[in-house]
Amino acid sequence: MVIIVLIIMSQLHEKIFQALKILLNIEQNFIPLHEPSFDGKEWQYVKECLGTGWVSTAGKFVDEFELQLAQYTRSKYAIAVVNGTSALHICLKLAGVKPNDEVIIPALTFVATANAVSYCSAIPHFVDSEEKTLGLDPVKLEKYLEIIAEIDNNECFNKNTGRRIKAVVPVHTFGHPVDIDYIKEICNNFSVVLIEDAAESLGSFYKKRHTGLDGLMSALSFNGNKIISTGGGGAILTNDESLAKQARHLTTTAKIPHKWEYIHDELGYNYRMPNINAALGCAQLEQMTGILQCKRYLAKRYEKVFNEIQGVRFFTEPEFAKSNYWLNCILLDIPDLELRDKILKITNENGIMTRPTWTLLNQLPMYKDCPKMTLTTAEKLSARLINIPSSANL
Ligand SMILES: *Cc1c(COP(=O)(O)O)cnc(C)c1O
């Protein structure tokens, strides 16, 4: 009996489960993957907002939230919107993405990155990720573009499809910055626009610069599971004054400001963040420092524990980055779907919420026929990667 127990205990999925159990100290019967913490002035600001009656698209909290976001990230402009997906949509539109253009994005990302491309009637073109950042692989991208791209009149075309490649959208996956300097250089060389999906990376820095400042524009998200939350929400960052103005105009139904008249000078969107969400956002932003400290402390503890277990490692930030450790993950040394699923099963059945990574987007029905490069690393990563509990309060 003892021997049997020892054999079972020595299996990797058991070891990982035990390690998580001890580290997370589960007295509670359920540990979610990520929950927001509202330990600041959330109640106060939301109450204040209700008191003013201004709960929708006008009111002081939206302006205040935008100001604070710009200050925190050191972006010249921040435009608050209803969610990260709409932020991306507007970024792509203003980048000049037109119907039938291609937009290069990693296959390993949340579906919203591709959906925003589709909302422009453009076509996602999937590229591989690298293990070092879990984001878009610049070396592979460069080699790939050298083969498939043709520059004509300062525009980039896909030789195989004849379509224009208008933009590249790298994602700072789980909050870990991609090698943006390199990607930016590639974009310049191939005349494509760089837009950053920084939905997961508020509070993450690349060589001391906040993520999202290197592209023409970038998108943040404040969904319930992100590093800070406004319920639902997002923002567009840009250093370009004219783009900021256009973004503000497009996201407020393209209405010309006027005391009483309704004049809309183009097709706009009702994407502006409501004041009540911004009230929550102001309180959340005040706590960024504390949240980030908690996250890094949790990551340090995970790193230490998983260092002791052979066959798996805790993913840590690349050397050029200071990451927000938004969503932690472990990587199996060897791709092994069966083992991955055993770990998912034992943890989820015992109150520790874990998740596999997103299904690669090229495998989803609406994106299965999209152009793509060979996705070797992304495929391996999906058979190696497990997200583990990451809330700041752990
Ligand atoms: C969350 C997320 C989005 C979209 O944000 P929403 O606010 O949920 O619309 C986009 N891209 C990535 C990578 C995300 O994680």
PDB file of C-alpha atoms in Angstrom, residues 5-21 309 339 342-343 346 350:
ATOM      1  CA  VAL A   5       0.943   5.543  -2.697  1.00  0.00           C
ATOM      2  CA  LEU A   6       4.579   6.465  -3.259  1.00  0.00           C
ATOM      3  CA  ILE A   7       4.370   5.524  -6.926  1.00  0.00           C
ATOM      4  CA  ILE A   8       1.222   7.578  -7.407  1.00  0.00           C
ATOM      5  CA  MET A   9       2.747  10.430  -5.455  1.00  0.00           C
ATOM      6  CA  SER A  10       5.736  10.456  -7.715  1.00  0.00           C
ATOM      7  CA  GLN A  11       3.675  11.150 -10.820  1.00  0.00           C
ATOM      8  CA  LEU A  12       4.194  14.623 -12.173  1.00  0.00           C
ATOM      9  CA  HIS A  13       0.538  15.698 -12.149  1.00  0.00           C
ATOM     10  CA  GLU A  14       0.289  14.696  -8.466  1.00  0.00           C
ATOM     11  CA  LYS A  15       3.431  16.609  -7.615  1.00  0.00           C
ATOM     12  CA  ILE A  16       2.189  19.708  -9.370  1.00  0.00           C
ATOM     13  CA  PHE A  17      -1.175  19.459  -7.637  1.00  0.00           C
ATOM     14  CA  GLN A  18       0.467  19.017  -4.214  1.00  0.00           C
ATOM     15  CA  ALA A  19       2.768  21.966  -4.826  1.00  0.00           C
ATOM     16  CA  LEU A  20      -0.157  24.216  -5.765  1.00  0.00           C
ATOM     17  CA  LYS A  21      -2.175  22.972  -2.823  1.00  0.00           C
ATOM     18  CA  ILE A 309       9.915  19.875  -9.529  1.00  0.00           C
ATOM     19  CA  LEU A 339      -0.318  14.861 -18.847  1.00  0.00           C
ATOM     20  CA  LYS A 342      -4.390  15.064 -16.008  1.00  0.00           C
ATOM     21  CA  ILE A 343      -3.109  18.203 -14.296  1.00  0.00           C
ATOM     22  CA  ILE A 346      -6.881  16.900 -10.674  1.00  0.00           C
ATOM     23  CA  ASN A 350     -10.055  19.749  -6.136  1.00  0.00           C
TER      24      ASN A 350
END
